[in-house]
Amino acid sequence: LKGKIKGLGNVNVNAIEQYRELMERYELLNGQHDDLIKAADVLRGIIEELDTEMRKQFEEQFAEIQTRFDKVFKELFGGGRGALELTEGEDVLEAGIKIVAQPKLQNMMQMSGGEKALTAIALLFAIQSLKPSPFCLLDEIEAALDDSNVGRYANYLHKLTENTQFIVITHRRGTMNAADILYGITMQEKGVSTLVSVSLLDEKEIAN
């Protein structure tokens, strides 16, 4: 018995205190572990809830944009059909979006560059009409359009000014005619830019 006791080694007189410290640390870490597990479960629930809500909102907004795109497309092209389609068999949040454009019963592959640009403008206006932003800057987006389409673009743009202030950079006469105020930059002296502004509001009120 004495040999077995001796084989146990020296007595650790601090064992009780060390055990108490280790137990406290274990309980602290074990509690933190349990908190992390609970937090992970809560986060998974939040992610699932957000994912469901995002799908619902996306489907609702996408359907609304589809309707508005077709309406704007017909107004800008004077008829035809415009549609948006999701790639089949894919998650709605990751699916691609097809733009179907058929002005005057034409196929999109037969469309001119100007008609394709007008299709993109129709989609932009559809989104803008759904969620109007207070301020919008457009930089020569109608540059590829012919004169008749520029007029349709400018007239529809003027409708959107009820909810949005537009600053439009343009060289097209039709867009300028629809503007309320024109600003021009001239260089009368070399290296010196001068701002010229013309308000068309008074002239339009007189004309009306």
PDB file of C-alpha atoms in Angstrom:
ATOM      1  CA  LEU A   1       0.000   0.000   0.000  1.00  0.00           C
ATOM      2  CA  LYS A   2       2.825   2.364   0.853  1.00  0.00           C
ATOM      3  CA  GLY A   3       4.390   1.559  -2.532  1.00  0.00           C
ATOM      4  CA  LYS A   4       1.156   2.341  -4.374  1.00  0.00           C
ATOM      5  CA  ILE A   5       0.714   5.585  -2.458  1.00  0.00           C
ATOM      6  CA  LYS A   6       4.302   6.539  -3.238  1.00  0.00           C
ATOM      7  CA  GLY A   7       3.667   5.779  -6.904  1.00  0.00           C
ATOM      8  CA  LEU A   8       0.911   8.365  -6.951  1.00  0.00           C
ATOM      9  CA  GLY A   9       3.527  11.087  -6.643  1.00  0.00           C
ATOM     10  CA  ASN A  10       3.670  14.108  -4.449  1.00  0.00           C
ATOM     11  CA  VAL A  11       0.465  15.503  -2.969  1.00  0.00           C
ATOM     12  CA  ASN A  12      -0.799  18.631  -4.774  1.00  0.00           C
ATOM     13  CA  VAL A  13      -2.029  20.829  -1.985  1.00  0.00           C
ATOM     14  CA  ASN A  14      -3.453  23.325  -4.562  1.00  0.00           C
ATOM     15  CA  ALA A  15      -5.579  20.715  -6.327  1.00  0.00           C
ATOM     16  CA  ILE A  16      -8.863  21.887  -4.795  1.00  0.00           C
ATOM     17  CA  GLU A  17      -8.278  25.510  -5.795  1.00  0.00           C
ATOM     18  CA  GLN A  18      -7.137  24.530  -9.313  1.00  0.00           C
ATOM     19  CA  TYR A  19     -10.177  22.312  -9.720  1.00  0.00           C
ATOM     20  CA  ARG A  20     -12.447  25.183  -8.680  1.00  0.00           C
ATOM     21  CA  GLU A  21     -10.790  27.532 -11.222  1.00  0.00           C
ATOM     22  CA  LEU A  22     -10.973  24.966 -14.038  1.00  0.00           C
ATOM     23  CA  MET A  23     -14.605  24.207 -13.235  1.00  0.00           C
ATOM     24  CA  GLU A  24     -15.488  27.899 -13.362  1.00  0.00           C
ATOM     25  CA  ARG A  25     -13.710  28.281 -16.709  1.00  0.00           C
ATOM     26  CA  TYR A  26     -15.413  25.142 -18.051  1.00  0.00           C
ATOM     27  CA  GLU A  27     -18.846  26.402 -17.014  1.00  0.00           C
ATOM     28  CA  LEU A  28     -18.115  29.811 -18.585  1.00  0.00           C
ATOM     29  CA  LEU A  29     -16.957  28.298 -21.904  1.00  0.00           C
ATOM     30  CA  ASN A  30     -19.775  25.755 -21.891  1.00  0.00           C
ATOM     31  CA  GLY A  31     -22.298  28.569 -21.391  1.00  0.00           C
ATOM     32  CA  GLN A  32     -20.750  30.556 -24.246  1.00  0.00           C
ATOM     33  CA  HIS A  33     -20.908  27.449 -26.439  1.00  0.00           C
ATOM     34  CA  ASP A  34     -24.612  27.005 -25.687  1.00  0.00           C
ATOM     35  CA  ASP A  35     -25.234  30.712 -26.407  1.00  0.00           C
ATOM     36  CA  LEU A  36     -23.482  30.385 -29.783  1.00  0.00           C
ATOM     37  CA  ILE A  37     -25.565  27.343 -30.698  1.00  0.00           C
ATOM     38  CA  LYS A  38     -28.749  29.224 -29.806  1.00  0.00           C
ATOM     39  CA  ALA A  39     -27.601  32.320 -31.721  1.00  0.00           C
ATOM     40  CA  ALA A  40     -26.807  30.176 -34.787  1.00  0.00           C
ATOM     41  CA  ASP A  41     -30.307  28.687 -34.657  1.00  0.00           C
ATOM     42  CA  VAL A  42     -31.832  32.172 -34.384  1.00  0.00           C
ATOM     43  CA  LEU A  43     -29.737  33.410 -37.337  1.00  0.00           C
ATOM     44  CA  ARG A  44     -30.799  30.435 -39.448  1.00  0.00           C
ATOM     45  CA  GLY A  45     -34.417  31.277 -38.689  1.00  0.00           C
ATOM     46  CA  ILE A  46     -33.867  34.933 -39.620  1.00  0.00           C
ATOM     47  CA  ILE A  47     -32.123  33.941 -42.859  1.00  0.00           C
ATOM     48  CA  GLU A  48     -34.980  31.628 -43.812  1.00  0.00           C
ATOM     49  CA  GLU A  49     -37.507  34.346 -42.994  1.00  0.00           C
ATOM     50  CA  LEU A  50     -35.590  36.949 -45.030  1.00  0.00           C
ATOM     51  CA  ASP A  51     -35.152  34.509 -47.908  1.00  0.00           C
ATOM     52  CA  THR A  52     -38.888  33.826 -47.991  1.00  0.00           C
ATOM     53  CA  GLU A  53     -39.723  37.524 -47.790  1.00  0.00           C
ATOM     54  CA  MET A  54     -37.187  38.397 -50.532  1.00  0.00           C
ATOM     55  CA  ARG A  55     -38.676  35.790 -52.854  1.00  0.00           C
ATOM     56  CA  LYS A  56     -42.162  37.102 -52.186  1.00  0.00           C
ATOM     57  CA  GLN A  57     -41.175  40.741 -52.757  1.00  0.00           C
ATOM     58  CA  PHE A  58     -39.128  39.890 -55.849  1.00  0.00           C
ATOM     59  CA  GLU A  59     -41.989  37.970 -57.444  1.00  0.00           C
ATOM     60  CA  GLU A  60     -44.481  40.751 -56.664  1.00  0.00           C
ATOM     61  CA  GLN A  61     -42.193  43.554 -57.895  1.00  0.00           C
ATOM     62  CA  PHE A  62     -41.096  41.575 -60.949  1.00  0.00           C
ATOM     63  CA  ALA A  63     -44.729  41.004 -61.950  1.00  0.00           C
ATOM     64  CA  GLU A  64     -45.421  44.732 -61.518  1.00  0.00           C
ATOM     65  CA  ILE A  65     -42.370  45.707 -63.604  1.00  0.00           C
ATOM     66  CA  GLN A  66     -43.475  43.225 -66.300  1.00  0.00           C
ATOM     67  CA  THR A  67     -46.831  44.988 -66.563  1.00  0.00           C
ATOM     68  CA  ARG A  68     -45.297  48.464 -66.569  1.00  0.00           C
ATOM     69  CA  PHE A  69     -42.586  47.486 -69.076  1.00  0.00           C
ATOM     70  CA  ASP A  70     -45.182  46.271 -71.570  1.00  0.00           C
ATOM     71  CA  LYS A  71     -47.187  49.476 -71.090  1.00  0.00           C
ATOM     72  CA  VAL A  72     -44.172  51.783 -71.487  1.00  0.00           C
ATOM     73  CA  PHE A  73     -42.858  49.730 -74.419  1.00  0.00           C
ATOM     74  CA  LYS A  74     -46.147  50.055 -76.324  1.00  0.00           C
ATOM     75  CA  GLU A  75     -46.255  53.788 -75.667  1.00  0.00           C
ATOM     76  CA  LEU A  76     -42.667  54.414 -76.790  1.00  0.00           C
ATOM     77  CA  PHE A  77     -42.903  52.141 -79.838  1.00  0.00           C
ATOM     78  CA  GLY A  78     -46.464  52.985 -80.764  1.00  0.00           C
ATOM     79  CA  GLY A  79     -47.552  49.353 -80.333  1.00  0.00           C
ATOM     80  CA  GLY A  80     -45.881  45.962 -80.247  1.00  0.00           C
ATOM     81  CA  ARG A  81     -45.140  43.881 -77.192  1.00  0.00           C
ATOM     82  CA  GLY A  82     -42.567  44.010 -74.414  1.00  0.00           C
ATOM     83  CA  ALA A  83     -42.142  41.310 -71.784  1.00  0.00           C
ATOM     84  CA  LEU A  84     -39.729  40.107 -69.103  1.00  0.00           C
ATOM     85  CA  GLU A  85     -39.198  36.409 -68.428  1.00  0.00           C
ATOM     86  CA  LEU A  86     -37.190  34.529 -65.795  1.00  0.00           C
ATOM     87  CA  THR A  87     -34.929  31.646 -66.799  1.00  0.00           C
ATOM     88  CA  GLU A  88     -36.905  28.462 -66.281  1.00  0.00           C
ATOM     89  CA  GLY A  89     -35.868  25.869 -63.715  1.00  0.00           C
ATOM     90  CA  GLU A  90     -33.690  28.252 -61.687  1.00  0.00           C
ATOM     91  CA  ASP A  91     -34.043  29.863 -58.292  1.00  0.00           C
ATOM     92  CA  VAL A  92     -35.938  33.150 -58.740  1.00  0.00           C
ATOM     93  CA  LEU A  93     -33.283  35.022 -56.756  1.00  0.00           C
ATOM     94  CA  GLU A  94     -30.501  33.732 -59.017  1.00  0.00           C
ATOM     95  CA  ALA A  95     -32.333  33.289 -62.321  1.00  0.00           C
ATOM     96  CA  GLY A  96     -31.445  35.230 -65.445  1.00  0.00           C
ATOM     97  CA  ILE A  97     -33.933  37.662 -66.956  1.00  0.00           C
ATOM     98  CA  LYS A  98     -34.910  37.594 -70.645  1.00  0.00           C
ATOM     99  CA  ILE A  99     -36.139  40.753 -72.350  1.00  0.00           C
ATOM    100  CA  VAL A 100     -38.698  40.013 -75.068  1.00  0.00           C
ATOM    101  CA  ALA A 101     -39.196  42.965 -77.418  1.00  0.00           C
ATOM    102  CA  GLN A 102     -41.426  42.858 -80.481  1.00  0.00           C
ATOM    103  CA  PRO A 103     -42.038  46.308 -81.954  1.00  0.00           C
ATOM    104  CA  LYS A 104     -44.597  46.199 -84.769  1.00  0.00           C
ATOM    105  CA  LEU A 105     -44.519  42.373 -84.734  1.00  0.00           C
ATOM    106  CA  GLN A 106     -40.772  42.264 -85.407  1.00  0.00           C
ATOM    107  CA  ASN A 107     -38.337  39.864 -83.812  1.00  0.00           C
ATOM    108  CA  MET A 108     -35.756  41.363 -81.447  1.00  0.00           C
ATOM    109  CA  MET A 109     -32.950  40.011 -83.669  1.00  0.00           C
ATOM    110  CA  GLN A 110     -34.241  42.251 -86.474  1.00  0.00           C
ATOM    111  CA  MET A 111     -34.288  45.377 -84.348  1.00  0.00           C
ATOM    112  CA  SER A 112     -32.008  48.295 -85.116  1.00  0.00           C
ATOM    113  CA  GLY A 113     -29.537  49.664 -82.607  1.00  0.00           C
ATOM    114  CA  GLY A 114     -31.866  52.569 -81.904  1.00  0.00           C
ATOM    115  CA  GLU A 115     -34.807  50.239 -81.250  1.00  0.00           C
ATOM    116  CA  LYS A 116     -32.708  48.175 -78.839  1.00  0.00           C
ATOM    117  CA  ALA A 117     -31.690  51.378 -77.051  1.00  0.00           C
ATOM    118  CA  LEU A 118     -35.348  52.403 -76.836  1.00  0.00           C
ATOM    119  CA  THR A 119     -36.183  48.981 -75.377  1.00  0.00           C
ATOM    120  CA  ALA A 120     -33.584  49.544 -72.636  1.00  0.00           C
ATOM    121  CA  ILE A 121     -35.056  53.000 -72.014  1.00  0.00           C
ATOM    122  CA  ALA A 122     -38.541  51.454 -71.720  1.00  0.00           C
ATOM    123  CA  LEU A 123     -37.267  49.052 -69.056  1.00  0.00           C
ATOM    124  CA  LEU A 124     -35.552  51.912 -67.207  1.00  0.00           C
ATOM    125  CA  PHE A 125     -38.735  53.986 -67.246  1.00  0.00           C
ATOM    126  CA  ALA A 126     -40.810  50.995 -66.072  1.00  0.00           C
ATOM    127  CA  ILE A 127     -38.557  50.538 -63.042  1.00  0.00           C
ATOM    128  CA  GLN A 128     -38.451  54.289 -62.405  1.00  0.00           C
ATOM    129  CA  SER A 129     -42.249  54.562 -62.500  1.00  0.00           C
ATOM    130  CA  LEU A 130     -42.581  51.703 -59.999  1.00  0.00           C
ATOM    131  CA  LYS A 131     -40.077  53.100 -57.495  1.00  0.00           C
ATOM    132  CA  PRO A 132     -39.547  56.778 -58.355  1.00  0.00           C
ATOM    133  CA  SER A 133     -36.269  58.206 -57.129  1.00  0.00           C
ATOM    134  CA  PRO A 134     -36.262  61.901 -56.164  1.00  0.00           C
ATOM    135  CA  PHE A 135     -33.330  62.682 -58.464  1.00  0.00           C
ATOM    136  CA  CYS A 136     -32.059  61.094 -61.684  1.00  0.00           C
ATOM    137  CA  LEU A 137     -29.174  61.902 -64.057  1.00  0.00           C
ATOM    138  CA  LEU A 138     -29.380  60.680 -67.669  1.00  0.00           C
ATOM    139  CA  ASP A 139     -26.318  60.995 -69.903  1.00  0.00           C
ATOM    140  CA  GLU A 140     -27.242  60.932 -73.618  1.00  0.00           C
ATOM    141  CA  ILE A 141     -29.257  57.727 -73.323  1.00  0.00           C
ATOM    142  CA  GLU A 142     -31.285  58.721 -76.408  1.00  0.00           C
ATOM    143  CA  ALA A 143     -28.231  59.366 -78.627  1.00  0.00           C
ATOM    144  CA  ALA A 144     -28.943  56.328 -80.862  1.00  0.00           C
ATOM    145  CA  LEU A 145     -32.653  57.137 -81.388  1.00  0.00           C
ATOM    146  CA  ASP A 146     -34.134  58.650 -84.537  1.00  0.00           C
ATOM    147  CA  ASP A 147     -36.040  61.926 -84.309  1.00  0.00           C
ATOM    148  CA  SER A 148     -39.518  60.380 -83.992  1.00  0.00           C
ATOM    149  CA  ASN A 149     -38.422  58.103 -81.140  1.00  0.00           C
ATOM    150  CA  VAL A 150     -36.624  61.000 -79.447  1.00  0.00           C
ATOM    151  CA  GLY A 151     -39.955  62.818 -79.341  1.00  0.00           C
ATOM    152  CA  ARG A 152     -41.701  59.831 -77.730  1.00  0.00           C
ATOM    153  CA  TYR A 153     -38.834  59.441 -75.264  1.00  0.00           C
ATOM    154  CA  ALA A 154     -38.924  63.130 -74.310  1.00  0.00           C
ATOM    155  CA  ASN A 155     -42.707  63.179 -73.888  1.00  0.00           C
ATOM    156  CA  TYR A 156     -42.683  60.124 -71.626  1.00  0.00           C
ATOM    157  CA  LEU A 157     -39.732  61.505 -69.662  1.00  0.00           C
ATOM    158  CA  HIS A 158     -41.767  64.633 -69.026  1.00  0.00           C
ATOM    159  CA  LYS A 159     -44.529  62.488 -67.464  1.00  0.00           C
ATOM    160  CA  LEU A 160     -42.067  61.111 -64.924  1.00  0.00           C
ATOM    161  CA  THR A 161     -41.119  64.604 -63.728  1.00  0.00           C
ATOM    162  CA  GLU A 162     -44.154  64.593 -61.407  1.00  0.00           C
ATOM    163  CA  ASN A 163     -42.179  62.498 -58.907  1.00  0.00           C
ATOM    164  CA  THR A 164     -38.560  62.850 -60.071  1.00  0.00           C
ATOM    165  CA  GLN A 165     -36.228  65.700 -60.933  1.00  0.00           C
ATOM    166  CA  PHE A 166     -34.183  64.869 -64.034  1.00  0.00           C
ATOM    167  CA  ILE A 167     -30.893  66.311 -65.190  1.00  0.00           C
ATOM    168  CA  VAL A 168     -30.420  65.235 -68.800  1.00  0.00           C
ATOM    169  CA  ILE A 169     -27.228  65.566 -70.805  1.00  0.00           C
ATOM    170  CA  THR A 170     -28.234  65.687 -74.462  1.00  0.00           C
ATOM    171  CA  HIS A 171     -27.520  67.053 -77.927  1.00  0.00           C
ATOM    172  CA  ARG A 172     -30.954  66.131 -79.333  1.00  0.00           C
ATOM    173  CA  ARG A 173     -33.380  68.887 -80.229  1.00  0.00           C
ATOM    174  CA  GLY A 174     -36.471  66.872 -79.246  1.00  0.00           C
ATOM    175  CA  THR A 175     -35.184  66.350 -75.709  1.00  0.00           C
ATOM    176  CA  MET A 176     -34.281  70.028 -75.393  1.00  0.00           C
ATOM    177  CA  ASN A 177     -37.776  71.047 -76.500  1.00  0.00           C
ATOM    178  CA  ALA A 178     -39.280  69.011 -73.654  1.00  0.00           C
ATOM    179  CA  ALA A 179     -36.970  70.520 -71.020  1.00  0.00           C
ATOM    180  CA  ASP A 180     -37.994  73.208 -68.551  1.00  0.00           C
ATOM    181  CA  ILE A 181     -34.547  74.792 -68.255  1.00  0.00           C
ATOM    182  CA  LEU A 182     -31.557  74.515 -70.595  1.00  0.00           C
ATOM    183  CA  TYR A 183     -27.960  74.916 -69.493  1.00  0.00           C
ATOM    184  CA  GLY A 184     -25.186  75.215 -72.043  1.00  0.00           C
ATOM    185  CA  ILE A 185     -21.438  75.343 -71.559  1.00  0.00           C
ATOM    186  CA  THR A 186     -19.538  77.544 -74.001  1.00  0.00           C
ATOM    187  CA  MET A 187     -15.890  78.503 -74.274  1.00  0.00           C
ATOM    188  CA  GLN A 188     -15.792  82.088 -75.501  1.00  0.00           C
ATOM    189  CA  GLU A 189     -12.199  82.418 -74.416  1.00  0.00           C
ATOM    190  CA  LYS A 190      -9.651  79.653 -74.658  1.00  0.00           C
ATOM    191  CA  GLY A 191      -9.592  77.682 -71.414  1.00  0.00           C
ATOM    192  CA  VAL A 192     -12.468  79.654 -69.871  1.00  0.00           C
ATOM    193  CA  SER A 193     -15.888  77.933 -69.677  1.00  0.00           C
ATOM    194  CA  THR A 194     -19.063  79.982 -69.447  1.00  0.00           C
ATOM    195  CA  LEU A 195     -22.485  78.770 -68.305  1.00  0.00           C
ATOM    196  CA  VAL A 196     -25.503  79.885 -70.319  1.00  0.00           C
ATOM    197  CA  SER A 197     -29.013  79.113 -69.043  1.00  0.00           C
ATOM    198  CA  VAL A 198     -32.420  79.532 -70.653  1.00  0.00           C
ATOM    199  CA  SER A 199     -35.730  78.979 -68.850  1.00  0.00           C
ATOM    200  CA  LEU A 200     -38.450  77.595 -71.112  1.00  0.00           C
ATOM    201  CA  LEU A 201     -41.154  77.599 -68.437  1.00  0.00           C
ATOM    202  CA  ASP A 202     -42.365  81.132 -69.191  1.00  0.00           C
ATOM    203  CA  GLU A 203     -42.406  80.512 -72.943  1.00  0.00           C
ATOM    204  CA  LYS A 204     -44.387  77.267 -72.454  1.00  0.00           C
ATOM    205  CA  GLU A 205     -46.901  78.998 -70.165  1.00  0.00           C
ATOM    206  CA  ILE A 206     -47.384  81.767 -72.749  1.00  0.00           C
ATOM    207  CA  ALA A 207     -47.783  79.192 -75.516  1.00  0.00           C
ATOM    208  CA  ASN A 208     -50.388  77.293 -73.497  1.00  0.00           C
TER     209      ASN A 208
END
